[in-house]
XYZ file of C-alpha atoms in Angstrom:
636
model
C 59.196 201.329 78.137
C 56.145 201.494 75.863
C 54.119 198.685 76.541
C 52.469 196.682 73.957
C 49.821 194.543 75.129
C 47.217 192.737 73.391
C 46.425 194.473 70.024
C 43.884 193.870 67.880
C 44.378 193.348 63.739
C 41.794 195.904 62.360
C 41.518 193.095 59.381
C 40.900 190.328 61.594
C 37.889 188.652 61.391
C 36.719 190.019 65.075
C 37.211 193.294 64.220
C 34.821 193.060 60.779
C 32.098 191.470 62.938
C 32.059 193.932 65.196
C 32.396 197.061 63.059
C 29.430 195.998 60.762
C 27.268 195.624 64.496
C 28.602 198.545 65.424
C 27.323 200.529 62.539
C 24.026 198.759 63.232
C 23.518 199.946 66.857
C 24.469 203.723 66.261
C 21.534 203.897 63.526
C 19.355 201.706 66.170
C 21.030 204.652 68.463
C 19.836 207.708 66.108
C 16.153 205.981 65.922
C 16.068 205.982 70.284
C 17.334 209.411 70.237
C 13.416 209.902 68.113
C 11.806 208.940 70.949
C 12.424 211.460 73.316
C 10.868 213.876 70.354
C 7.102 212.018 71.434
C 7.329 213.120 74.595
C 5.444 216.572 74.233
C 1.499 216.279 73.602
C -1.295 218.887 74.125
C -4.056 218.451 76.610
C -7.246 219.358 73.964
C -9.737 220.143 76.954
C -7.496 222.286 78.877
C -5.943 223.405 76.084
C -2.474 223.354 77.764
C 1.317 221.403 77.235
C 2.333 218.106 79.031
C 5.486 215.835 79.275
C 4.862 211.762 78.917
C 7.198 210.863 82.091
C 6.911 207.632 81.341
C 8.107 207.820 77.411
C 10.514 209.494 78.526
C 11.780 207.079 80.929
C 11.155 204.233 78.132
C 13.709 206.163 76.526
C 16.233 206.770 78.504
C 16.132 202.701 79.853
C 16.863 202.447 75.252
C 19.132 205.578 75.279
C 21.362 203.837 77.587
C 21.216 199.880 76.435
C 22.923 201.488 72.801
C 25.128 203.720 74.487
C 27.290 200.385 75.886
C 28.298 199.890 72.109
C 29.569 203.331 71.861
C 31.671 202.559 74.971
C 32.847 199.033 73.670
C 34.014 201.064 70.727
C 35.810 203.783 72.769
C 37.458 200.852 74.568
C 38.414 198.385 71.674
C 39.655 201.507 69.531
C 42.680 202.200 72.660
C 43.647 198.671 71.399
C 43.177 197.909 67.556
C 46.555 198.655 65.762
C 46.887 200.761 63.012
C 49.137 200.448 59.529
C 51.816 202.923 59.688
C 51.198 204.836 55.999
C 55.306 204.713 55.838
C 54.685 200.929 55.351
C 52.328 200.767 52.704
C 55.077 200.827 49.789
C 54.243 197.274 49.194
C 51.311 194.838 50.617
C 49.318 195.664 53.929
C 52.492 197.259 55.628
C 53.551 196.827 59.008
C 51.083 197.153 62.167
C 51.338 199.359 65.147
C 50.976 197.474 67.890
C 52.538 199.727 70.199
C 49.485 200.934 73.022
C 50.801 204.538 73.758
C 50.994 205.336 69.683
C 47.490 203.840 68.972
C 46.398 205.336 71.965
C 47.852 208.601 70.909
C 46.659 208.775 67.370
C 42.825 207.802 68.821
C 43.387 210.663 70.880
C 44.168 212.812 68.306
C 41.125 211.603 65.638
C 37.980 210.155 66.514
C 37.625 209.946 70.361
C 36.359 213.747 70.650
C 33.529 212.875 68.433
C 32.965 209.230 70.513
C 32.915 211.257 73.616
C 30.156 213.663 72.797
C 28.217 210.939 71.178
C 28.396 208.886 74.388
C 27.783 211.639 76.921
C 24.550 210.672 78.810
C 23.034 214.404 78.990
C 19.162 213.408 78.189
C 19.364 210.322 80.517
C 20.827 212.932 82.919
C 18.284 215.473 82.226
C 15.162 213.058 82.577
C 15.963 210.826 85.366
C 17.824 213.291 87.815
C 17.133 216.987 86.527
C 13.330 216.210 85.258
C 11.618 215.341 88.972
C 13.011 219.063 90.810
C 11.405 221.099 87.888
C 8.105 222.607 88.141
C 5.199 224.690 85.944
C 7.003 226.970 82.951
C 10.312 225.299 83.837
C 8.713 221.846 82.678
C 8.579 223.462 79.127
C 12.066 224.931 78.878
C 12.992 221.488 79.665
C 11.397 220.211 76.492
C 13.566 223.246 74.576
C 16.804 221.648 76.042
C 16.092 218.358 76.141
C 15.383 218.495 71.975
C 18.572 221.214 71.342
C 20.678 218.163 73.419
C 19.392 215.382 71.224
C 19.519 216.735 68.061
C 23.209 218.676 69.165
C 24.252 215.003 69.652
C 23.264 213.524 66.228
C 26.344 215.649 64.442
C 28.737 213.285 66.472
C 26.408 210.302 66.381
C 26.261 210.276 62.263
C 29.448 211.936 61.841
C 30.606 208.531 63.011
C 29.128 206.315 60.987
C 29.974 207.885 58.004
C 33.904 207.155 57.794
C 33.098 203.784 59.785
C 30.697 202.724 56.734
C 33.617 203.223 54.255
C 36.546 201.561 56.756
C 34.131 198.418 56.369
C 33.470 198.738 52.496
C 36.990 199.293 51.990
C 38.025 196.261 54.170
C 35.472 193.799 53.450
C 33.504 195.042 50.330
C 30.184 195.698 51.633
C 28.843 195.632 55.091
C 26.635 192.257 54.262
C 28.447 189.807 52.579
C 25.008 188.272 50.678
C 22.506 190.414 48.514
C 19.791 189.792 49.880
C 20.694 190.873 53.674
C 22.456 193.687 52.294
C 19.838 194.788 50.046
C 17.741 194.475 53.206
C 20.060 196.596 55.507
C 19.659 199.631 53.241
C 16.558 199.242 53.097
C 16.702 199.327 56.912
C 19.178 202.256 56.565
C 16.237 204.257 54.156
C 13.476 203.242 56.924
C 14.822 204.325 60.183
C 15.700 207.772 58.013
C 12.011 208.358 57.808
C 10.882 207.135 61.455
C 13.736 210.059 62.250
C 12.051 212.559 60.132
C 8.821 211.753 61.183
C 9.569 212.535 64.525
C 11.012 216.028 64.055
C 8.381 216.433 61.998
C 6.032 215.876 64.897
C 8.063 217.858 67.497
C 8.308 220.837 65.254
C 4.399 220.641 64.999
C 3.973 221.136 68.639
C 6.909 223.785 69.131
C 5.005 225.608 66.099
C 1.450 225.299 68.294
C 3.468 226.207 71.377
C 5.352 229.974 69.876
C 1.362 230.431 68.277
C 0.008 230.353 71.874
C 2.557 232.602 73.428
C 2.033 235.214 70.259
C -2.109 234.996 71.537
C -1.339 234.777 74.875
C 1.203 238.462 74.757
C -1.689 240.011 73.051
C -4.725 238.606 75.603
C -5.277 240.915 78.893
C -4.824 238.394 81.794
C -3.618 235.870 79.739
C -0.044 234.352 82.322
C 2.197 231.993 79.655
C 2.388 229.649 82.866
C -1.204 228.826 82.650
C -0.296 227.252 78.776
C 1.569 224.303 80.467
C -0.350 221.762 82.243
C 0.531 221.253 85.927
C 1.133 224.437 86.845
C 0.148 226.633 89.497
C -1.590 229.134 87.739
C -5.069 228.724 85.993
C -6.374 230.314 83.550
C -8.803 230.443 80.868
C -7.591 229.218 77.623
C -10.411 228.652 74.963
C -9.294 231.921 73.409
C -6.551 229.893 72.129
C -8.544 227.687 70.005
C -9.649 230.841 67.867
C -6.335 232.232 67.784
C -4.403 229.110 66.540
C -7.390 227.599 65.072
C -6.169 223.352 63.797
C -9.545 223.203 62.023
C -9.465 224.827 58.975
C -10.307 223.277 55.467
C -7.796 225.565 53.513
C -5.488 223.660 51.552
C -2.459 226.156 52.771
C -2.976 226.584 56.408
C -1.433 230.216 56.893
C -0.612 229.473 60.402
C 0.524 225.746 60.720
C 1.371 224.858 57.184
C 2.575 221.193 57.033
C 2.572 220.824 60.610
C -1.172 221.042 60.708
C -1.929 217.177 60.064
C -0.591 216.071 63.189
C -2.067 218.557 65.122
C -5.583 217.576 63.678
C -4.608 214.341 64.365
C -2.368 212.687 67.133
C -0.751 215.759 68.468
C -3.643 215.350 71.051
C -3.670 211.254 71.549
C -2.123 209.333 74.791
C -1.260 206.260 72.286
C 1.881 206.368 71.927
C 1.907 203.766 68.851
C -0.555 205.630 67.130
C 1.742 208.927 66.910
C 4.377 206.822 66.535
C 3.036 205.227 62.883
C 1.444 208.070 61.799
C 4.717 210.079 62.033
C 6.312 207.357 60.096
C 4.070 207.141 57.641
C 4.629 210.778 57.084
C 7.619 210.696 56.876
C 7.991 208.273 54.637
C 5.970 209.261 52.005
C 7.722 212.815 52.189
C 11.084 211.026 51.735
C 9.600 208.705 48.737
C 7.916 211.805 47.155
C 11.120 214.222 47.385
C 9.080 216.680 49.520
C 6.501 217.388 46.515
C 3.472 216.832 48.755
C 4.626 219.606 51.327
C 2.270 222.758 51.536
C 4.250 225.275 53.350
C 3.113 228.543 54.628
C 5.208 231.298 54.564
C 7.169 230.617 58.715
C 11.045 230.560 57.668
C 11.751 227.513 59.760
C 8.783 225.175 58.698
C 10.430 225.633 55.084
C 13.436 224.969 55.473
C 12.644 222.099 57.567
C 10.876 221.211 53.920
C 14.134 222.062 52.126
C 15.652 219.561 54.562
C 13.111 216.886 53.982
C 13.331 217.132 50.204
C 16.770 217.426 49.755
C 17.044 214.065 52.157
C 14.501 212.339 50.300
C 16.690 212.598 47.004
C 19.903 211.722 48.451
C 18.148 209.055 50.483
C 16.937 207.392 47.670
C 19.269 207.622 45.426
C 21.361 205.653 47.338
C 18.821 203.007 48.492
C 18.061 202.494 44.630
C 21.619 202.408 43.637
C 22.893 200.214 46.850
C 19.698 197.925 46.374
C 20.565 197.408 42.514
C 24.335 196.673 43.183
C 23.406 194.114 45.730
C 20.559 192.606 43.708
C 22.272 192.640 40.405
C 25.207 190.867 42.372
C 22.381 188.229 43.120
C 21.348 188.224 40.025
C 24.444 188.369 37.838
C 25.350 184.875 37.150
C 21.264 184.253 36.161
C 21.842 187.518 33.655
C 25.126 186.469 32.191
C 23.684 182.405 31.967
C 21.281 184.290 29.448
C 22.987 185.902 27.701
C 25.467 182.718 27.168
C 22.238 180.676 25.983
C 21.338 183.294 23.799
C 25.048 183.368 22.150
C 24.917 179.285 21.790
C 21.693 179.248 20.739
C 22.446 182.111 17.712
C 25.511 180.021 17.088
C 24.056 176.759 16.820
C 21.397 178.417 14.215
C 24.178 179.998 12.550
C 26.142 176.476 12.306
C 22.686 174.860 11.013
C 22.847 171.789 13.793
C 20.375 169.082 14.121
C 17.946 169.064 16.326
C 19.446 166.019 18.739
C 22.592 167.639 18.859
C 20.909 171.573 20.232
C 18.852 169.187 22.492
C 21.716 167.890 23.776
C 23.822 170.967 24.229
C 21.287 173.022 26.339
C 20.651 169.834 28.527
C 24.453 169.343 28.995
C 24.399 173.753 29.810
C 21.460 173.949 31.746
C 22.688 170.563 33.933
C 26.065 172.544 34.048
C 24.167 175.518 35.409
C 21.836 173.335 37.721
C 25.437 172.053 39.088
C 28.035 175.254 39.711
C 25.339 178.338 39.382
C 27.465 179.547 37.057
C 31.122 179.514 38.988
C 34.172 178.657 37.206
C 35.828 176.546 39.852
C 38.977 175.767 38.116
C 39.275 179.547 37.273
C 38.236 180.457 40.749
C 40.983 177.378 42.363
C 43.633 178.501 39.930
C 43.789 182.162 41.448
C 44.687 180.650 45.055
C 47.362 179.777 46.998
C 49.306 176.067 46.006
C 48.631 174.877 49.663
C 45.276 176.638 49.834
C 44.310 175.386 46.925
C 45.360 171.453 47.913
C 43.221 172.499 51.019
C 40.081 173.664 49.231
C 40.654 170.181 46.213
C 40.948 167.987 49.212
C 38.182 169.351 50.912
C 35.519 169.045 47.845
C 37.214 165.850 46.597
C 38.447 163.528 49.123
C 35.343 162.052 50.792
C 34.151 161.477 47.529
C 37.734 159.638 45.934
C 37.214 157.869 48.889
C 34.071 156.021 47.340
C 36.411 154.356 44.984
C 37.712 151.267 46.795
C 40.798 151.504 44.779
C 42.073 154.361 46.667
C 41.008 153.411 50.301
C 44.166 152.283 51.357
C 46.151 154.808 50.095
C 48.415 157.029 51.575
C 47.583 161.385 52.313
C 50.671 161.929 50.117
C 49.583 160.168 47.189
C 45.879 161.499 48.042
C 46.549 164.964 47.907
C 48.384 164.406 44.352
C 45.346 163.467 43.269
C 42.479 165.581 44.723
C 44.934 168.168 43.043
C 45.294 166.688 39.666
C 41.163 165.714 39.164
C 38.869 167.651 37.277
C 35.049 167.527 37.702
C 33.340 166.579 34.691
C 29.956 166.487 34.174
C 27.415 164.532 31.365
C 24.366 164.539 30.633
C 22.211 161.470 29.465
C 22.912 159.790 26.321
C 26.833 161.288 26.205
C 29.172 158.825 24.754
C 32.608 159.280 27.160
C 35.023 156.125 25.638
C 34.924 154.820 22.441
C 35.740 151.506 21.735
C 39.165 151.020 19.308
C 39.796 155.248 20.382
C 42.244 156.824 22.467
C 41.833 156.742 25.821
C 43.045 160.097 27.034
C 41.925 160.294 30.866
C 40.471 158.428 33.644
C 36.741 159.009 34.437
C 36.024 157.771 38.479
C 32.684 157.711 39.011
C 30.668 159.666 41.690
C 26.975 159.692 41.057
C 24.979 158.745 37.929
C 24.846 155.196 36.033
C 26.587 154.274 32.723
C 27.086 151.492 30.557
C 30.332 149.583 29.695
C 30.220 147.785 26.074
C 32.522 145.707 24.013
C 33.015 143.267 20.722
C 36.255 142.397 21.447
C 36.987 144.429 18.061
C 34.138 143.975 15.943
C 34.149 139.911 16.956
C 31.088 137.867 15.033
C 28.737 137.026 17.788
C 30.326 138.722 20.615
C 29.213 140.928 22.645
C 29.432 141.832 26.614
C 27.765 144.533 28.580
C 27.660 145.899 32.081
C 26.208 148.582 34.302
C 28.820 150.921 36.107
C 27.427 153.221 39.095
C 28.670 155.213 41.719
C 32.590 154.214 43.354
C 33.501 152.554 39.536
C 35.944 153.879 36.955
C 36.373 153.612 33.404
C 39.594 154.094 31.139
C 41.743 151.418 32.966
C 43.842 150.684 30.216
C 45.643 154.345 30.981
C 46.240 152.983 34.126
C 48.322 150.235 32.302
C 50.107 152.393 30.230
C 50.553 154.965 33.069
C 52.424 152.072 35.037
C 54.736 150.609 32.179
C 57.846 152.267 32.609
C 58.475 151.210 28.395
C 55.707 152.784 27.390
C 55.864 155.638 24.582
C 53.791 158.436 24.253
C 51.173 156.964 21.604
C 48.231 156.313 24.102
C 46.286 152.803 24.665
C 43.648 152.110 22.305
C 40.007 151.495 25.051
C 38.837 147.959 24.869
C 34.921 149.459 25.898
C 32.318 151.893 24.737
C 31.471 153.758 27.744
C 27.551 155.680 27.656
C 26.091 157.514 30.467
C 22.268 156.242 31.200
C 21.723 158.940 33.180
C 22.999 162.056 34.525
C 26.761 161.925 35.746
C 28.878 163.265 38.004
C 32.692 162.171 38.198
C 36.087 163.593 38.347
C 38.521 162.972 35.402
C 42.047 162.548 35.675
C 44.385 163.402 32.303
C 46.998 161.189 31.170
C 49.774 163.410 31.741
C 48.407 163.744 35.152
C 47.906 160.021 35.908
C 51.434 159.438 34.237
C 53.014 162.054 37.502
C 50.658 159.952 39.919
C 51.338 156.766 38.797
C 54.912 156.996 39.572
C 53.793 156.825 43.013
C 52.333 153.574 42.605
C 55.042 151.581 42.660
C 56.133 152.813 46.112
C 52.921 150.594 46.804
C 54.380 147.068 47.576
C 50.530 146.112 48.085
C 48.916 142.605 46.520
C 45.914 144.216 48.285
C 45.933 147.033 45.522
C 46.564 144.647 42.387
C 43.457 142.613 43.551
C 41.531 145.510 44.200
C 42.251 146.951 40.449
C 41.464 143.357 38.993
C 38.022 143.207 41.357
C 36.574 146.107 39.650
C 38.172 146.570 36.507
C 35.864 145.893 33.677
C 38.410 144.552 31.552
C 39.560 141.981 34.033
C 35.501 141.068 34.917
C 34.825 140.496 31.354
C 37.794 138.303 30.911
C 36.995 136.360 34.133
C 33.347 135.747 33.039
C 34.476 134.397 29.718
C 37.281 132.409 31.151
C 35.090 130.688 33.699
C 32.283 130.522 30.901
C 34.939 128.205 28.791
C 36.027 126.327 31.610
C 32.139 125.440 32.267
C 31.803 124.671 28.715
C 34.833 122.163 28.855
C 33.415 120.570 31.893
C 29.973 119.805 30.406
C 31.996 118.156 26.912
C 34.058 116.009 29.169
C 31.161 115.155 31.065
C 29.163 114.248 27.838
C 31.808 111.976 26.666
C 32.241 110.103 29.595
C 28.643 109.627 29.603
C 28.956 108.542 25.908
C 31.925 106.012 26.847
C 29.805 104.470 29.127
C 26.958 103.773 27.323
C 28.323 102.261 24.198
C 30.257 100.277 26.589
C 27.056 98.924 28.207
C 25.428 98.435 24.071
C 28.920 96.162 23.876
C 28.412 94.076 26.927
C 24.708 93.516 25.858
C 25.810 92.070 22.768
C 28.391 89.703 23.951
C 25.778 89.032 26.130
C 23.304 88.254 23.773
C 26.081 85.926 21.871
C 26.553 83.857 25.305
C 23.181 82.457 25.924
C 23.271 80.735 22.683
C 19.984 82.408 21.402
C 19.251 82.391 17.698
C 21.241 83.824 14.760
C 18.785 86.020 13.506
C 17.577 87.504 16.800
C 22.014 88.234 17.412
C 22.150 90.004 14.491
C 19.120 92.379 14.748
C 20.359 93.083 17.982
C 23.845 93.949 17.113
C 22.152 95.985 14.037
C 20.240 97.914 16.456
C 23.413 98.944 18.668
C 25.051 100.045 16.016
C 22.555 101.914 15.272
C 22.187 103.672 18.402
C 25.779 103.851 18.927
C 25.865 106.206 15.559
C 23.102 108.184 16.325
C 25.070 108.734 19.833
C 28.141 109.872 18.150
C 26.682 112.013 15.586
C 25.258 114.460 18.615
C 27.914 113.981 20.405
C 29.867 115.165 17.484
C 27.082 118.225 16.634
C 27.755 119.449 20.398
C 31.745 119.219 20.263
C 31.909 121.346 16.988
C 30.295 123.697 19.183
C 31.773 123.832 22.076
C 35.304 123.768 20.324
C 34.418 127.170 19.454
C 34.480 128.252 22.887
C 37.973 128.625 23.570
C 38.054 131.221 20.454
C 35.552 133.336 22.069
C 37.759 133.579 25.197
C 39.340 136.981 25.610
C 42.806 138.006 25.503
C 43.829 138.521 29.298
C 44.202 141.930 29.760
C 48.095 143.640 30.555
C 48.610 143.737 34.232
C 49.445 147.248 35.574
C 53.204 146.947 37.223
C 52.770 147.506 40.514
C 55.351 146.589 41.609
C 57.801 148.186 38.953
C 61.046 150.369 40.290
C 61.610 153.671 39.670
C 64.561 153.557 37.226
């Protein structure tokens, strides 16, 4: 039986991840391959050839530490699955998941190319062939050791190629941001001129090397062994620097052509850095400049090498400029298109001949909008997903913050979910009037950050007039509530009691009457006295009508208590007179006296009278109490 053991999903999230590293290390891989070009420098004094051992070694140590990715790959490509293209008719189609299959179509595709790519032939070659070679045979190791490098970059970027569109195609680009992807091309663009530097710089001293074996053929006693330091065999060599002469001023060399800076240069320097940076430097200004600053001489191979350079240079940057602009214009997309919106309002608005206030208070309300979402549609972006997806992603962005609102605490996830599906965010800016007082109250506003103000007249009253601050965790538009929860209710909606302001900027979610009318029948499942008090605690209607209540009951209190202080002290003006009678004093002095207390007594009664027309106007002032919510109504 086939077996069919644990297969990887070449959509799955592992998979992307390690594709888009993968792609990473094999250009990291094609810039180590670069260094074993370094190796090769010329001894000036003895005018002779030399390996760095150590580079090379350096190199190798790299060479190796990239080639595990290549083997990772070999071994997670015998188990990722594949989509059978006979399943494609509709959606992803149907994944292979059978070992010997994937293993047999891997077989049949891309593991020849993984397998040269991988093959270790210049750590080989260096650490094992390198130390038994001696004198001339040093320097045909050089010759293979570049023909095996560059032999192996076919496989190495034939790779990459079809890997780079498997991960465009599957994920869109290989960075999921701009600026990290604008970066990784630029990486891409970088590493392409470190490569050509390189060659450039190994072509310079295999160009030196076939001039000194042309001199040294046509020198009596000249032995091509003596051109390669370390050997056994000395000989003279200064002819050499009049032969291939790296000093001339001529602005076409006719020997080295553009291979003639580095030779001038670092072709003779033990820093390796120093070649290193140069090369690049070279290289990329060749790439940049499309190969104009080349001055070739008329050797076949240094021009097409220049062909090669040019031609590279175009393609190169054409795609860095057009991969760079895709990403950064994806960056920059939602700033370009917020422009040109604010343009289009801002023609309109002259066009419609507003005021002043009102433009000020559009682009405030726009540019707090932008401030907000950077420009996302999140109701068109929600509406495109999945129902439960969707409840996930509402619930997510909208539960810790319903959660604020102490009405909805003790509520159940059932009836929370409803909601975090059914809100809206709604934002206004300073100065926005939300609720008018006497209009239709179409939705309920919850409050999430920002302050407001809560106004009424109880209709346009004479004198009256009540106002209070809401904040953060309060709600407005509680007489939809009401409506919401009468089962008798029609379809005309409730008339607000308030005029609702923002003071400052405000954040909040809204929640339409139809919408509150499909919740609300949830609410009396909610046999809760905990909930009715909680609606009456911090509903505006029910605070203003509690202030005013207990402001007439105070009122009451203080005209009771002024009356009884009244009784008693025309009771004590009565006992004085009697009093006054009983002792028998004189006529005269009995009446003044009773004249004066009945004086007093109506002077008493007259303020006393003043200050009850005034509080009997009290209990007018009181407000109507507000309709209950039916909480505890049953679903008919």
């Amino acid at each position: 039986m086939r077996s069919k053991g644990r297969v990887l999903d070449p959509q799955g999230q592992f998979l992307q991840t390690w594709n888009k590293i993968f792609v990473i290390s094999c250009l990291i891989s094609v810039s180590v391959d670069s260094l074993f070009f370094y190796a090769p420098a010329i001894d000036g004094d003895d005018s002779c050839l030399y390996l760095d051992h150590k580079l090379e070694k350096i190199a190798s140590i790299l060479r190796s530490l990239t080639d595990i990715f290549y083997l990772l790959r070999i071994i997670f490509q015998f188990r990722t699955g594949f989509t059978a293209s006979s399943s494609r008719v509709f959606g992803r189609g149907v994944l292979v998941e059978d070992t010997f299959e994937i293993a047999k179509r891997y077989l049949t595709t891309y593991f020849l190319i993984d397998f040269l790519a991988v093959l270790p032939f210049p750590q080989v070659f260096v650490l094992l062939v390198r130390p038994h070679l001696q004198g001339l045979k040093v320097m045909t190791e050089k010759n293979i050791l570049m023909l095996i490098v560059i032999c192996q970059y076919v496989p190495r970027l034939i790779r990459i190629i079809p890997l780079y569109i498997q991960i465009t195609r599957s994920a869109g680009t290989v960075m999921d941001t701009a600026w990290p992807g604008a970066a990784f091309n630029l990486l891409v663009y970088i590493l392409a001129s470190h490569v050509i530097g390189a060659l450039w710089y190994i072509l310079a001293i295999q160009r030196e090397e076939t001039c000194w074996r042309e001199a040294c053929n046509g020198q009596d006693g000249c032995d091509r062994a003596s051109l390669y330091c370390g050997s056994a065999v000395y000989g003279n060599n200064t002819f050499l620097q009049d032969a291939c002469p790296t000093n001339g001023d001529a602005d076409i060399d006719p020997i080295f052509g553009i291979y003639l800076p580095v030779l001038q240069n670092v072709s003779q320097s033990t820093g390796f850095f120093e070649k290193l940076f140069y090369c690049f430097w070279w290289g990329l200004q060749s790439l940049c400049s499309y190969g104009q600053n080349l001055k070739t001489s008329i050797y076949i191979w240094e021009n097409l090498f220049a062909v090669f350079v040019s031609t590279s240079g175009l393609v190169l940057l054409a795609l860095l400029i057009g991969n760079v602009q895709t990403y950064l214009q994806s960056a920059s997309g939602h700033i370009e298109e917020m422009r040109l919106k604010r343009r289009d309002m801002q023609q309109w608005m002259a066009h419609r001949l507003l005021p002043e206030h009102i433009k000020e208070r559009i682009l405030r309300h726009d540019q707090y909008k932008w401030q907000e979402t950077q420009g996302v549609d999140e109701e068109d972006l929600l509406t495109n997903l999945p129902k439960d997806l969707r409840r996930d992603v509402k619930r997510h962005l909208c539960l810790s913050l319903l959660m604020r609102v102490p009405m909805f605490e003790k509520m159940d996830d059932q009836l929370l979910d409803a909601m975090c599906d059914r809100l809206k965010p709604m934002l206004y800016t300073e100065g926005s009037c939300i609720i008018h007082e006497g209009g239709p109250v179409n939705e309920m506003f919850f409050i999430m950050r920002g302050t407001l103000e809560s106004m009424t007249t109880d209709g346009g009253r004479m004198g009256f007039f009540n106002s209070n601050v809401l904040k953060g965790g309060d709600f407005c538009g509680e007489e939809l509530l009401t409506w919401a929860l009468d089962p008798t209710s029609g379809s005309n909606l409730p008339s607000s009691t308030r005029t609702v302001k923002t003071l400052s900027e405000v954040e909040g979610f809204s929640l339409r009457a139809d919408h509150l009318r499909f919740v609300a029948t949830q609410y009396r499942r909610l046999h809760s006295k905990q909930l009715r008090h909680t609606f009456r605690f911090y509903s505006q209607q029910w605070r203003t009508w509690a202030a005013c209540f207990i402001q007439a009951a105070w009122h009451r209190y203080c005209r009771k208590k002024m009356e009884d202080s009244l009784y008693e002290k025309e009771m004590r003006f009565q006992a004085a007179i009697v009093s006054d009678g009983s002792t028998s004093r004189s006529l005269g002095a009995a009446l003044y006296a009773a004249h004066f207390a009945c004086n007093m007594v109506r002077v008493l009664r007259r303020s006393a009278a003043r200050k009850a027309r005034l509080l009997e106007r009290v209990p007018s002032m009181l407000l109507l109490k507000p309709a209950e919510p039916n909480f505890f109504a049953e679903e008919e």
